[in-house]
mmCIF file of C-alpha atoms in Angstrom:
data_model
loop_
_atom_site.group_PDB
_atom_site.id
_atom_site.type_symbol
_atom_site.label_atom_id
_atom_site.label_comp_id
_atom_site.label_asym_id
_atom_site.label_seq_id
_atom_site.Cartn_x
_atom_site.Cartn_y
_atom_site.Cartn_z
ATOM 1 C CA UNK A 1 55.118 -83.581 191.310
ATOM 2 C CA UNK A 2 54.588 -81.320 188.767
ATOM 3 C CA UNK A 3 57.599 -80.297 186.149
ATOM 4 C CA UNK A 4 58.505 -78.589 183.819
ATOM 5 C CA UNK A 5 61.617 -79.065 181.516
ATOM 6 C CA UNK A 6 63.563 -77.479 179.018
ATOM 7 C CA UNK A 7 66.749 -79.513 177.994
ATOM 8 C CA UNK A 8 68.260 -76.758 175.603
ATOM 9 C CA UNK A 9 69.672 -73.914 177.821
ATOM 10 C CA UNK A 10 70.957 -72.408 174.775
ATOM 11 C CA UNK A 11 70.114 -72.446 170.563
ATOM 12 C CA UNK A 12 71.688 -71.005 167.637
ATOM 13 C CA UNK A 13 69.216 -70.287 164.409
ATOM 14 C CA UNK A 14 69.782 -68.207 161.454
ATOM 15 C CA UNK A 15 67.548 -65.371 160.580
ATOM 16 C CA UNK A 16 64.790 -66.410 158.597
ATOM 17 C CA UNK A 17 64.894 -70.113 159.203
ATOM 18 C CA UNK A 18 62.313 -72.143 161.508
ATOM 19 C CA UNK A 19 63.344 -72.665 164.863
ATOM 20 C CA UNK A 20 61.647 -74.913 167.487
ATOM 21 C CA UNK A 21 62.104 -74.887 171.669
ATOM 22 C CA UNK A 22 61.626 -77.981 173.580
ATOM 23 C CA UNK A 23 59.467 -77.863 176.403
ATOM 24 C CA UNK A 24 58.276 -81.250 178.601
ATOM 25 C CA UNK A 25 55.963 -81.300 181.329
ATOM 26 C CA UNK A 26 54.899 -83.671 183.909
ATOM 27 C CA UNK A 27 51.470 -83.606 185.830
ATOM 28 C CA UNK A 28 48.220 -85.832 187.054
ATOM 29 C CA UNK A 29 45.943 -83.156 186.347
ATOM 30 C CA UNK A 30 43.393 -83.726 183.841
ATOM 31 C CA UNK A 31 42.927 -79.856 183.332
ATOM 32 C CA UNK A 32 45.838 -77.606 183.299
ATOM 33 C CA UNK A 33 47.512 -74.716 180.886
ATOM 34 C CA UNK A 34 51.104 -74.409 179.220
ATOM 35 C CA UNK A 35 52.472 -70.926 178.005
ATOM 36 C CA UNK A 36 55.543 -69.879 176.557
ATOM 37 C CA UNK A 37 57.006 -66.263 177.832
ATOM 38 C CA UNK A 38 59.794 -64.647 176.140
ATOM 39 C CA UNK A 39 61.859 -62.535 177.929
ATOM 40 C CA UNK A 40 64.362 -60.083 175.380
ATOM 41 C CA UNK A 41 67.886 -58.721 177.235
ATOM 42 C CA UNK A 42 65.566 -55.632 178.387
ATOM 43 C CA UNK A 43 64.464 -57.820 180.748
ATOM 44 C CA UNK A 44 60.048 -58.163 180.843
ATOM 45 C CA UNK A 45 58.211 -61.307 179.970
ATOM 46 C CA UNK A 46 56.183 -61.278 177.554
ATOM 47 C CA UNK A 47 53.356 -63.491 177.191
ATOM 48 C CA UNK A 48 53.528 -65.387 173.581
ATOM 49 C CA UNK A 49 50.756 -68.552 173.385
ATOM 50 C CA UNK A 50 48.961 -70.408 175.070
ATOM 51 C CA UNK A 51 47.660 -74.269 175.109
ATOM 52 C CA UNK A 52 45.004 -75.812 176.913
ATOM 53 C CA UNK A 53 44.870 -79.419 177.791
ATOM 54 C CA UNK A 54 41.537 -79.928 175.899
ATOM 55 C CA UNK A 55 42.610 -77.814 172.693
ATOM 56 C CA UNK A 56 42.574 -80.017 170.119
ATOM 57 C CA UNK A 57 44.114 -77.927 167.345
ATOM 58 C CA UNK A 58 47.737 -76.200 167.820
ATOM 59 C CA UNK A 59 47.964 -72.814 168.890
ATOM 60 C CA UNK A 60 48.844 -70.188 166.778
ATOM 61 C CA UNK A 61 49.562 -66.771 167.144
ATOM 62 C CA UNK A 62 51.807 -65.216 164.130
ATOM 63 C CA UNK A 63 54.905 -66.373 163.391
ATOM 64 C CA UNK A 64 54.524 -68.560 167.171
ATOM 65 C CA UNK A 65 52.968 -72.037 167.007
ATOM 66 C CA UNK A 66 52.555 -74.729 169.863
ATOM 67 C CA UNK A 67 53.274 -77.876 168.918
ATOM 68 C CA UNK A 68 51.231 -79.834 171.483
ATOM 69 C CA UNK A 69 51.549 -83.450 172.143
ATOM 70 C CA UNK A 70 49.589 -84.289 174.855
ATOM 71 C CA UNK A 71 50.594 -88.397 174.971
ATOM 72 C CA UNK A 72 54.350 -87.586 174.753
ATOM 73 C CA UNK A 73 53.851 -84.818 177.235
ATOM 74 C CA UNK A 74 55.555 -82.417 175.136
ATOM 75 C CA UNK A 75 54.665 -78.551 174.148
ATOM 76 C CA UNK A 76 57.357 -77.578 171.630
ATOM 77 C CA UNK A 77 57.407 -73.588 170.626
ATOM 78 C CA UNK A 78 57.964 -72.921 166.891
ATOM 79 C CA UNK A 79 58.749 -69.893 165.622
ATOM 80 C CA UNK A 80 58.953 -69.569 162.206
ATOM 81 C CA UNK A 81 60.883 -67.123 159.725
ATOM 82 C CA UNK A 82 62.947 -66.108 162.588
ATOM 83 C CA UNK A 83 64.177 -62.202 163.215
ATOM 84 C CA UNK A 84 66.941 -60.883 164.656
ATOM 85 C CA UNK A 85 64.351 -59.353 167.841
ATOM 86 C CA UNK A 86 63.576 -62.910 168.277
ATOM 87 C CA UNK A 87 66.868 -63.040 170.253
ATOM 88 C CA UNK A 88 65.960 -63.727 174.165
ATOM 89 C CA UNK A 89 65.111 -66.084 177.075
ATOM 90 C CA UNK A 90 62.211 -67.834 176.031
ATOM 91 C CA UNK A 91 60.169 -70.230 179.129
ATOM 92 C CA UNK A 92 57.695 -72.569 179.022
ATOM 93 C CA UNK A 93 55.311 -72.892 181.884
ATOM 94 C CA UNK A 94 52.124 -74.460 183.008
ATOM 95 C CA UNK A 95 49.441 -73.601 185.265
ATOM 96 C CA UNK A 96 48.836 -76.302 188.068
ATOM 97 C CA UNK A 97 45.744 -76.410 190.277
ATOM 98 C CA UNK A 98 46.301 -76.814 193.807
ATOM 99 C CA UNK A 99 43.474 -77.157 196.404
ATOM 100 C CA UNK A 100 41.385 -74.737 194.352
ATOM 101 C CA UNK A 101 44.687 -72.555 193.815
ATOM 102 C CA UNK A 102 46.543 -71.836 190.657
ATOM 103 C CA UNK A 103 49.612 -71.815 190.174
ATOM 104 C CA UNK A 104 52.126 -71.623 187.834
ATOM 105 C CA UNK A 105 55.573 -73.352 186.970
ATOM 106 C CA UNK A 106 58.360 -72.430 184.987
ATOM 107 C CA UNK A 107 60.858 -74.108 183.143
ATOM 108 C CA UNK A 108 64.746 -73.162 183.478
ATOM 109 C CA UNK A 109 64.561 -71.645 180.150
ATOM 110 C CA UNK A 110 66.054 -71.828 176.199
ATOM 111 C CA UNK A 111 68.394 -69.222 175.071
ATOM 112 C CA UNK A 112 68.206 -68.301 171.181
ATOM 113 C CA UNK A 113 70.506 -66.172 169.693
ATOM 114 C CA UNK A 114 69.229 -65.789 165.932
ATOM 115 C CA UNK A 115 72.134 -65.123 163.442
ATOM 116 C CA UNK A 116 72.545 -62.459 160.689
ATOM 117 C CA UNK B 1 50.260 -53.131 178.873
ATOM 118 C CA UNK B 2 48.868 -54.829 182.007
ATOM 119 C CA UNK B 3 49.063 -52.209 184.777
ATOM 120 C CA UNK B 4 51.353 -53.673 187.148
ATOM 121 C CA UNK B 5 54.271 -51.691 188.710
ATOM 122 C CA UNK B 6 57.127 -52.374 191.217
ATOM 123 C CA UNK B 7 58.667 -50.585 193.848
ATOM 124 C CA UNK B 8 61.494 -49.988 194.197
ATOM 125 C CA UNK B 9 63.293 -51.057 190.750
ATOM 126 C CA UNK B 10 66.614 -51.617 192.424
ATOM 127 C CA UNK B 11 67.517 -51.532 196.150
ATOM 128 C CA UNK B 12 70.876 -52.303 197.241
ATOM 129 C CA UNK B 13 71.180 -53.735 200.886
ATOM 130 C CA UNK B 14 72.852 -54.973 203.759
ATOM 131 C CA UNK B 15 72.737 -58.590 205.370
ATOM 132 C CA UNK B 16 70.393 -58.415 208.145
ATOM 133 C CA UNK B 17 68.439 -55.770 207.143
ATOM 134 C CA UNK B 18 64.542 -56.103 206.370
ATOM 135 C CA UNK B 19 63.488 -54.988 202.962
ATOM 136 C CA UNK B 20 59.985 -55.093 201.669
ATOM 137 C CA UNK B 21 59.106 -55.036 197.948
ATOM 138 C CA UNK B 22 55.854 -53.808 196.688
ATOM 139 C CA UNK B 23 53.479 -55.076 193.788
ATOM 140 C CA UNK B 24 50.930 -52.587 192.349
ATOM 141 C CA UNK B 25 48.361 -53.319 190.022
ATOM 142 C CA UNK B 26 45.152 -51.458 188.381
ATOM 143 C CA UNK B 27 43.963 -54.444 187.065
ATOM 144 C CA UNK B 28 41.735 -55.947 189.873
ATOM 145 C CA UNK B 29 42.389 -59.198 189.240
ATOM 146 C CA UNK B 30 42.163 -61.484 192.205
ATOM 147 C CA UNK B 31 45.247 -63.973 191.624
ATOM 148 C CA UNK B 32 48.976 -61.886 192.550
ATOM 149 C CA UNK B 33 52.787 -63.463 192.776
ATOM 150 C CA UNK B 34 55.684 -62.868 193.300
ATOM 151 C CA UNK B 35 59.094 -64.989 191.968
ATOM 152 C CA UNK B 36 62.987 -64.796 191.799
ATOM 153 C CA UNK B 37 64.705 -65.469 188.452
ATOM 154 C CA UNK B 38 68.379 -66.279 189.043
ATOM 155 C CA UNK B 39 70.352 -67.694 186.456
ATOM 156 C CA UNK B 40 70.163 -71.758 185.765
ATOM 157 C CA UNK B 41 66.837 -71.606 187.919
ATOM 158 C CA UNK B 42 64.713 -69.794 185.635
ATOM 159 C CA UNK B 43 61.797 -68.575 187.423
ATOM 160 C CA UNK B 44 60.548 -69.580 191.125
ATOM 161 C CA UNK B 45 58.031 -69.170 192.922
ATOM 162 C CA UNK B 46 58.269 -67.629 196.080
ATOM 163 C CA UNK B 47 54.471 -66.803 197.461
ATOM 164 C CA UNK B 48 51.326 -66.112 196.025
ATOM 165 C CA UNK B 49 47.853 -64.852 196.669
ATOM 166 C CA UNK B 50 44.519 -65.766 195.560
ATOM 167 C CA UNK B 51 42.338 -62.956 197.176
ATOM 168 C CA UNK B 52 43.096 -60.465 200.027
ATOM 169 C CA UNK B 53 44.577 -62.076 203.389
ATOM 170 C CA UNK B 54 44.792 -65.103 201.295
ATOM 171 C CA UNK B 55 48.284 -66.196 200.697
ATOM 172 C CA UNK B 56 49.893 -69.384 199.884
ATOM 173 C CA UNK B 57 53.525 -70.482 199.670
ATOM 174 C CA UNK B 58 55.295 -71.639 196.718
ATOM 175 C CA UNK B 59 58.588 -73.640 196.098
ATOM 176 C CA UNK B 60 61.053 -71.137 197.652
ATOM 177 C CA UNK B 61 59.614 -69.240 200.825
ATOM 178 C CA UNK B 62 61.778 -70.009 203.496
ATOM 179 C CA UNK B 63 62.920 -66.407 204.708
ATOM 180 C CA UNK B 64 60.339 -64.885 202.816
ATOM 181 C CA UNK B 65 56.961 -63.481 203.928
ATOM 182 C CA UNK B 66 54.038 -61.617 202.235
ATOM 183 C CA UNK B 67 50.919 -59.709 202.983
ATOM 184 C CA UNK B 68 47.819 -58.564 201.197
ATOM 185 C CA UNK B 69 45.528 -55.987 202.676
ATOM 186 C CA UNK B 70 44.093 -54.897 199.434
ATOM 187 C CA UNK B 71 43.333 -56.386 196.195
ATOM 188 C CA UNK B 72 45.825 -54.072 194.159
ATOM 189 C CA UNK B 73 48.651 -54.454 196.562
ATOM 190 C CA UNK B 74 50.910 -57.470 197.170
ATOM 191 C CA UNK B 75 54.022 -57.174 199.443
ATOM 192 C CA UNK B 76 56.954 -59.045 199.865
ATOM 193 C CA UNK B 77 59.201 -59.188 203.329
ATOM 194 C CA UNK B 78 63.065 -60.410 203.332
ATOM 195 C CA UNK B 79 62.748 -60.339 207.231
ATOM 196 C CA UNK B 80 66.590 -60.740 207.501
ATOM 197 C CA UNK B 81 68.403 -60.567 204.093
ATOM 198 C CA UNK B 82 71.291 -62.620 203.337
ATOM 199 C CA UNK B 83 73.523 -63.039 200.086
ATOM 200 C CA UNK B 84 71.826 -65.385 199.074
ATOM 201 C CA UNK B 85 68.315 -63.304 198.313
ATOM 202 C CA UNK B 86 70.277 -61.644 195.708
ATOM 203 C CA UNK B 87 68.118 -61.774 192.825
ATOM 204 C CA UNK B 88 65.330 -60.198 190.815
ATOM 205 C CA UNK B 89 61.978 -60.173 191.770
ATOM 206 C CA UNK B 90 59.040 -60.447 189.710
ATOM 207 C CA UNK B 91 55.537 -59.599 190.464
ATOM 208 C CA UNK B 92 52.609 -61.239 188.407
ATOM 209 C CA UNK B 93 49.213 -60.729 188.402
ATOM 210 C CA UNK B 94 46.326 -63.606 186.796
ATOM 211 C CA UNK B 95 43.570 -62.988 184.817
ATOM 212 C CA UNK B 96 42.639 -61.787 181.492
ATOM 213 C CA UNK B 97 43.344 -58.378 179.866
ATOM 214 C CA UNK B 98 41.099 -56.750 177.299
ATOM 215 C CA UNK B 99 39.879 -59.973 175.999
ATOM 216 C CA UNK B 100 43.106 -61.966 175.676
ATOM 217 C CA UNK B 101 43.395 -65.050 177.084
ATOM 218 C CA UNK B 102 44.240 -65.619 180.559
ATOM 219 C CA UNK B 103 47.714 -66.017 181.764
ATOM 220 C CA UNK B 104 50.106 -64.307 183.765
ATOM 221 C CA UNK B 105 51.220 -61.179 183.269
ATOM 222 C CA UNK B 106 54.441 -59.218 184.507
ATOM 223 C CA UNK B 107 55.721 -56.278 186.966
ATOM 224 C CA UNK B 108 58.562 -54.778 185.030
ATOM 225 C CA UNK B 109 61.250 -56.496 187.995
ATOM 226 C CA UNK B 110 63.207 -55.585 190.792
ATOM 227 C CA UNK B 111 66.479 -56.283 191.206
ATOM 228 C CA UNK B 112 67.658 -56.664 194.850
ATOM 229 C CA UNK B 113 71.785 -56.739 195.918
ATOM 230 C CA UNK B 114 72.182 -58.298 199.512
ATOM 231 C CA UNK B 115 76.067 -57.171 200.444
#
């Protein structure tokens, strides 16, 4: 079945240092979508990058890249010279095609806390 | 922002009372969801729709219905709430907005206390 999996529920970085989020997945799909979402104390997601299963290059949007290693299964979120708004929830998720359906899954989630 | 809203934004309840949530959007997009987030589970599925009358379940339904009469509206039934519905509820909506790429985007949240 399809899976997604963080393994750190929670991550300490200091402010202005790199930072990177773990993210696994598991599917049979050929086809299929992973996105990272963060979500601050306020409470919305917010949509951050995006990977598709045939993009050869990284994604990259700002300081947010995708490290995307599609024979280890793995879709790692970087965010580089990290701010103190960077604090939040941050998921990773992937959209799954069911009997013409999509869908999407979510991972349990990665708390960072980004130190003055 | 992506024009989805929720209604209500926080409803306290009883055990064994129905409550139905509602999912607005202005987007017209033809995929709609709707998920709990409780804490340790991130987010779950609950139901979802991929056009009107067309609903599917996801990982979490039992106790849970939904209906969609109109594109732009997506509801969710407790039929008989318990404790254990105790959550926040998120609607999503599919599709792209003003060019970006496609993903899901968010309802602002409801949260729901069962007593």
């Amino acid at each position: 079945a399809q899976k997604i999996t963080q393994t750190q529920p929670g991550m300490f970085v200091q402010e202005k240092e790199a930072v990177t989020l773990d993210c696994t997945y598991d599917t049979s799909d050929q086809s299929y979508g992973l996105f990272w979402y963060k979500q601050p104390s306020s409470g919305e997601m917010i949509f951050l990058i995006y990977q598709g299963s045939y993009d050869e290059q990284n994604a990259t949007e700002g300081r947010y890249s995708l490290n995307f290693q599609k024979a280890r299964k793995s879709a790692n979120l970087v965010i580089s010279a990290s701010q103190l708004g960077d604090s939040a929830m941050y998921f990773c998720a992937m959209r799954e095609a069911t009997s013409g359906t999509y869908k999407y899954i979510f991972g349990t989630g990665t708390r960072l806390k980004v130190l003055a | 922002d992506a024009g989805i809203t929720q209604s209500p934004r926080h409803k306290v309840t009883e055990t064994g009372t129905p409550v139905t949530l509602r999912c607005h959007q202005t987007e017209n997009h033809r995929y709609m969801y709707w998920y709990r987030q409780d804490p340790g589970h991130g987010l779950r599925l609950i139901h979802y729709s991929y056009g009107v009358k067309d609903t599917d379940k996801g990982e979490v339904s039992d106790g849970y219905s939904v209906s969609r009469s109109k594109t732009e509206d997506f509801l969710l039934t407790l039929e008989s709430a318990t404790s254990s519905q105790t959550s926040v509820y998120f609607c999503a909506i599919s599709g792209t907005l003003a060019g970006r790429q496609e993903t899901q985007y968010f309802g602002p949240g409801t949260r729901l206390l069962v007593l």
